Coordinates of C-alpha atoms in Angstrom, one line a residue:
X1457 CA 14.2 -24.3 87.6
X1458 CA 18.2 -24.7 86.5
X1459 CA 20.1 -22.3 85.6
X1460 CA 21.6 -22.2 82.2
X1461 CA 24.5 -20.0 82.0
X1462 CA 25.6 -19.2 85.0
X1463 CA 27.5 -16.2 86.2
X1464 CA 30.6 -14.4 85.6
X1465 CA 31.9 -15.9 88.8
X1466 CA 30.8 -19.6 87.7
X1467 CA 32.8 -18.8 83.9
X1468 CA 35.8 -17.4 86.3
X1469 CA 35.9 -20.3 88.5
X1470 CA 35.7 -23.0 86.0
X1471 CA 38.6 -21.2 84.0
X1472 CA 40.5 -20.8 86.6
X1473 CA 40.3 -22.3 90.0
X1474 CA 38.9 -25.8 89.0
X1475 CA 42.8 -26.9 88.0
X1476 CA 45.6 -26.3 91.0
X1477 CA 48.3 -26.2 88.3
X1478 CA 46.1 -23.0 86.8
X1479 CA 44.9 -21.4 90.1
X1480 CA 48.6 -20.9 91.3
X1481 CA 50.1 -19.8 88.1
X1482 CA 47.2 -17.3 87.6
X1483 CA 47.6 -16.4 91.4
X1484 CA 51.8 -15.8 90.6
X1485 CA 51.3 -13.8 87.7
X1486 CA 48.8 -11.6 89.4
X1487 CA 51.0 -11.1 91.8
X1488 CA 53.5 -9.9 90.0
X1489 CA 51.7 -7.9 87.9
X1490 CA 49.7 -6.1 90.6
X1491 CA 53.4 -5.7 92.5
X1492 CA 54.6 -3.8 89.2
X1493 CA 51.3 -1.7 89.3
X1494 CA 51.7 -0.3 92.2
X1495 CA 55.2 0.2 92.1
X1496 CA 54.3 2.2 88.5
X1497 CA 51.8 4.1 90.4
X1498 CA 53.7 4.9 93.8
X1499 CA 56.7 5.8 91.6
X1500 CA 54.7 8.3 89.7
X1501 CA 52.7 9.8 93.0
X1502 CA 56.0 10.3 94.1
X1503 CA 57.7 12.0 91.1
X1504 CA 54.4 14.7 90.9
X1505 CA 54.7 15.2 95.1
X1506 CA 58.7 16.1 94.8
X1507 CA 59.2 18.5 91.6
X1508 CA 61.7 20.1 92.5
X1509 CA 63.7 18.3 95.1
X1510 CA 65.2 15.7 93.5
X1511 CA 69.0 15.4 92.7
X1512 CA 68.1 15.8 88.8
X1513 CA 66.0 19.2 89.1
X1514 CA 69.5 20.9 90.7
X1515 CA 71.2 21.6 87.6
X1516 CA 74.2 22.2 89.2
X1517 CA 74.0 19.0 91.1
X1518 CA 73.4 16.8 88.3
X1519 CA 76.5 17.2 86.4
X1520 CA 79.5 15.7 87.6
X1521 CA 83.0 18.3 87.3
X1522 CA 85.8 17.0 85.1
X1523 CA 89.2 17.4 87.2
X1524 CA 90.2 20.6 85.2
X1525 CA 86.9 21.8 86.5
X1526 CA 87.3 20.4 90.3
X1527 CA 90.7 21.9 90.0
X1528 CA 89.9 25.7 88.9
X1529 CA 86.6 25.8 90.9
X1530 CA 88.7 25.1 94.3
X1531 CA 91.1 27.9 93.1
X1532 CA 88.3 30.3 92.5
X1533 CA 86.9 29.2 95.6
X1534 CA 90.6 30.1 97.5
X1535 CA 90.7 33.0 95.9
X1536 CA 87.2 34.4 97.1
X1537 CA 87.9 32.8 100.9
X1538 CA 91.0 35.2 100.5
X1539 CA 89.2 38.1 99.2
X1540 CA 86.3 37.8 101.8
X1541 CA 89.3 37.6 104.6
X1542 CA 91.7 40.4 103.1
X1543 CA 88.4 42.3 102.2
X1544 CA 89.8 42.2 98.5
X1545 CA 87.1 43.8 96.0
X1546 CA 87.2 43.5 92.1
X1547 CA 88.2 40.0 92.0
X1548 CA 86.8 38.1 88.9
X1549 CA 86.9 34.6 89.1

């Protein structure tokens, strides 16, 4: 008794795997786009396991001072070192 239509592996293997030419390209593309899947997925596992830790959830971190702003911040800085020393209250800065 023949069989008539075959399986889902016969179909795969006559697409696919009877020409070298196809086999390696489909092989190539797979492994790219399995590479990019995990990557994606990896990335992501990541992302949801470190909320909160990363350089972009610090606000202050994330923004980069103009030099007016480096400039007053290391004076306000001086200026509290020398209040902390000199035991200066009532300093705003």
């Amino acid at each position: 008794m023949a069989r008539g239509g075959g399986g889902v592996f016969e179909g795969l293997y006559k697409v696919l795997m009877r020409r070298n030419s196809v086999y390696v390209t489909f092989v190539i593309i797979g492994a790219f786009a399995g590479e990019r899947a995990v990557d994606y997925g990896v990335h992501k596992i990541w992302e949801r396991n470190n909320i909160g830790k990363r350089y972009e959830d610090i606000s202050v971190l994330g923004q980069r001072p103009t030099e007016d702003d480096t400039h007053s911040h290391s004076l306000s800085l001086w200026w509290k070192c020398c209040a902390a020393r000199f035991k200066i209250h009532n300093i705003s800065a």
